[in-house]
Short mmCIF file of C-alpha atoms in Angstrom, two decimals:
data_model
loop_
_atom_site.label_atom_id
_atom_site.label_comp_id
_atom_site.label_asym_id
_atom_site.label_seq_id
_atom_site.Cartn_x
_atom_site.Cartn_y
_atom_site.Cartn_z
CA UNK Q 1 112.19 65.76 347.62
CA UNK Q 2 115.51 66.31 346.14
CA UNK Q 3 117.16 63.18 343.98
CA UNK Q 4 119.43 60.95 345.40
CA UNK Q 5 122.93 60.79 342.78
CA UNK Q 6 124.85 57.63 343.53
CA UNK Q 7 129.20 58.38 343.61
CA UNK Q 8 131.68 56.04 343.43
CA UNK Q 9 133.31 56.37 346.36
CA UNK Q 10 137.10 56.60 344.49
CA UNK Q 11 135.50 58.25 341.68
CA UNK Q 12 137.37 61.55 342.16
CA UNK Q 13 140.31 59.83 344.81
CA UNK Q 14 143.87 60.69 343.46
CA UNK Q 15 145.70 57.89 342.48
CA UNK Q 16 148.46 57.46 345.25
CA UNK Q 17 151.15 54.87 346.23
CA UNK Q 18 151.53 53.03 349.28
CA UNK Q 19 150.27 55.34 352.48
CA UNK Q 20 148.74 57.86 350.21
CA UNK Q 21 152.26 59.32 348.79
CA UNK Q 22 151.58 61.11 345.62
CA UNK Q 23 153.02 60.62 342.40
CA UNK Q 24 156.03 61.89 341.22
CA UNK Q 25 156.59 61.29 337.92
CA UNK Q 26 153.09 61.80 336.11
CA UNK Q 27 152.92 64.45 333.39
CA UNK Q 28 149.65 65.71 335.46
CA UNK Q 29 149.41 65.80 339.06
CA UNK Q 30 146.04 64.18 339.50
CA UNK Q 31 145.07 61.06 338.10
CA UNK Q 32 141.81 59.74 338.87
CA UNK Q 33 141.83 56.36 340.47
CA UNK Q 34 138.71 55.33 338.70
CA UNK Q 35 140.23 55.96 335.51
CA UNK Q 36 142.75 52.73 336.07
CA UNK Q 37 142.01 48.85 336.38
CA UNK Q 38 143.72 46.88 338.71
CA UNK Q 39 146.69 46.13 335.54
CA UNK Q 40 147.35 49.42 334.66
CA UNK Q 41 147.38 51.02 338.43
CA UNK Q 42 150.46 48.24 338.42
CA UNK Q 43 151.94 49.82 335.67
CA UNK Q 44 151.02 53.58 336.37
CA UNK Q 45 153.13 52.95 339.69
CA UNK Q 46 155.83 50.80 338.59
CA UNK Q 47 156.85 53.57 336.40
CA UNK Q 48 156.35 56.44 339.18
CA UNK Q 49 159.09 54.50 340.76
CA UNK Q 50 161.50 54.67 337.73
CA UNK Q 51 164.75 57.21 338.25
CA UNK Q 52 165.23 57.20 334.45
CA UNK Q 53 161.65 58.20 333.59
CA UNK Q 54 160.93 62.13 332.56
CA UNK Q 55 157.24 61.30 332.66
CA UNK Q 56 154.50 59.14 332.34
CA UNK Q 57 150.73 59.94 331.39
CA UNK Q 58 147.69 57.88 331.60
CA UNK Q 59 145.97 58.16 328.18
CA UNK Q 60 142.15 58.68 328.50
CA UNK Q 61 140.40 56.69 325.88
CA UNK Q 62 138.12 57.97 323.51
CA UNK Q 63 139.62 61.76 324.39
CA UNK Q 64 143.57 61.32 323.96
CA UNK Q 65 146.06 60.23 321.70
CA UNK Q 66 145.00 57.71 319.34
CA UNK Q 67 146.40 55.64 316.30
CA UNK Q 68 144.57 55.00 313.28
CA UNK Q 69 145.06 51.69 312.05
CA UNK Q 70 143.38 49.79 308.64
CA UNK Q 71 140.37 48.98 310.85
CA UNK Q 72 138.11 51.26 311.68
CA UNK Q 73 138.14 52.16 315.27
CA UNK Q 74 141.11 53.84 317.05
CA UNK Q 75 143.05 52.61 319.12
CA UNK Q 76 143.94 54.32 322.22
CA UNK Q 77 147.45 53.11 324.39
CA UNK Q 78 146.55 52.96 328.20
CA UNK Q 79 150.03 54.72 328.77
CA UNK Q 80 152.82 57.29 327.28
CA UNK Q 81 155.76 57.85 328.92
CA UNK Q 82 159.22 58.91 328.12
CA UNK Q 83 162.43 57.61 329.62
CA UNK Q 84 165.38 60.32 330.01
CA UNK Q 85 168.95 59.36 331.90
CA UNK Q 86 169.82 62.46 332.84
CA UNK Q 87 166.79 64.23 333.89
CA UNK Q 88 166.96 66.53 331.08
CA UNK Q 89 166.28 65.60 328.08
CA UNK Q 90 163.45 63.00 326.39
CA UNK Q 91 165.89 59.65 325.11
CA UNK Q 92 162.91 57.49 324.33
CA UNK Q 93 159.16 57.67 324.05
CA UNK Q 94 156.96 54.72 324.51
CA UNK Q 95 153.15 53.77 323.93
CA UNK Q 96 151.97 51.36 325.57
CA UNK Q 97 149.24 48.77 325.90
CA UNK Q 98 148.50 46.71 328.43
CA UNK Q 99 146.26 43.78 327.98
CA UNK Q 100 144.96 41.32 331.10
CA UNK Q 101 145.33 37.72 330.49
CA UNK Q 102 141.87 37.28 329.51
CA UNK Q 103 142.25 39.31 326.65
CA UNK Q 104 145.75 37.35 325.57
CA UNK Q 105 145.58 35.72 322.07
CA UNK Q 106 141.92 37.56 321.01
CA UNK Q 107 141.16 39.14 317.69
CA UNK Q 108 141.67 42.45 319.17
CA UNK Q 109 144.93 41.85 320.64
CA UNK Q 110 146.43 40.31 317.80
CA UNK Q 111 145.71 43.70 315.15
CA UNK Q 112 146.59 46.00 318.35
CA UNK Q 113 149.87 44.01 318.09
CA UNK Q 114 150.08 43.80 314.45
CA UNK Q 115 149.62 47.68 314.58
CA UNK Q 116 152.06 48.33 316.97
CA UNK Q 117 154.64 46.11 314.95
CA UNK Q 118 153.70 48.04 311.64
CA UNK Q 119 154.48 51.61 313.63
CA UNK Q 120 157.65 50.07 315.45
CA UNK Q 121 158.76 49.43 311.87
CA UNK Q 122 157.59 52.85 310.43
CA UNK Q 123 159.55 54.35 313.57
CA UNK Q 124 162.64 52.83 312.58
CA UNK Q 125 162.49 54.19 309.27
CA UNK Q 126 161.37 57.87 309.93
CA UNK Q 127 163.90 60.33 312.06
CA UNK Q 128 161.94 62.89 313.85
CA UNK Q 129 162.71 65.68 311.88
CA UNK Q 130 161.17 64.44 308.83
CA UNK Q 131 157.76 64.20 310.82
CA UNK Q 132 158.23 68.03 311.59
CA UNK Q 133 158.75 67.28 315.52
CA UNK Q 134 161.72 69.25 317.14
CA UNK Q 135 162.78 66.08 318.46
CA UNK Q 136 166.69 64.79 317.42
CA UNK Q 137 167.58 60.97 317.72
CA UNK Q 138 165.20 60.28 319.93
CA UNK Q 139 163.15 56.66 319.71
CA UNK Q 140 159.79 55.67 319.36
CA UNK Q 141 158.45 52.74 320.65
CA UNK Q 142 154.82 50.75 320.66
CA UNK Q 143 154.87 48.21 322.92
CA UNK Q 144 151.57 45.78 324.09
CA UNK Q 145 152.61 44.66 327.41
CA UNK Q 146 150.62 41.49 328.89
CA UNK Q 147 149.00 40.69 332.76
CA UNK Q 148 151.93 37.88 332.90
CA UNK Q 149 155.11 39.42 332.16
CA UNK Q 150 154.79 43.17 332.37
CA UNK Q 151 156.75 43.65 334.97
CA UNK Q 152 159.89 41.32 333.38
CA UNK Q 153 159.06 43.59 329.74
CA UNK Q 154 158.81 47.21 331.58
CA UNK Q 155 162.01 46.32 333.87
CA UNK Q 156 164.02 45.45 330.55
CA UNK Q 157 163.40 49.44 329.19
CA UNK Q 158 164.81 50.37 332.61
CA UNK Q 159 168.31 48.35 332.84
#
């Protein structure tokens, strides 16, 4: 007899809004449900909803961008995503972590945000020309966002 292979039943299910709507505003059109916890599907469509978002892409762990930091595992940010007022052009870029409550205040958290602070710094220092990318004047931003107040934190990049 043939073997039985157990699926997830939203293991290959789109990620979707309310209804089933697809997303708008994600660099890729799909985006596996079962690639997001119940946090980052939050975030993944609070910023589908944003008017002054180019796009935003869920970073796949282990595969996708990464930073190297004095420890020595990568880090990978749950989320890129670039904001742009008119439509046309990339103002800011952000990487972003988000972190449920349980994970608030660990040994982890604290170097991902003493990383992030280091590369905010380093960002502020460095125009994008001098790191050989044909971006002008745009920002770079690392941001760990928590289960508590990422809404309030996300809402303030959008004002």
């Amino acid at each position: 007899p043939a073997k039985k292979i157990k699926v997830k039943s939203n293991e290959f299910r789109p990620l979707s809004k309310n209804f089933g709507t697809s997303l708008q505003r994600s660099l890729f059109e799909y985006v596996p449900e079962a690639s997001v916890n119940g946090l980052e599907k939050k975030v993944a469509l609070f910023l589908d909803d944003q008017e002054q978002l180019l796009f935003w892409y869920r970073n796949e762990s282990r595969q996708d961008y990464s930073i190297q930091g004095w420890k020595r595992n990568k880090i990978y940010p749950d989320f890129l995503f670039t904001t742009s007022p008119d439509q046309k052009r990339i103002d800011k870029i952000f990487v972003t972590e988000t972190k449920g409550e349980q994970l608030l205040g660990n040994e982890d958290t604290k170097y991902k945000e003493s990383l992030f602070e280091l590369c905010n710094n380093m960002a502020k220092e460095r125009n994008f020309n001098e790191l050989g990318l044909s971006f002008a004047n745009q920002g770079l931003e690392f941001q760990l966002v928590d289960s508590e107040k990422w809404q309030v934190e996300l809402n303030k990049l959008f004002t």
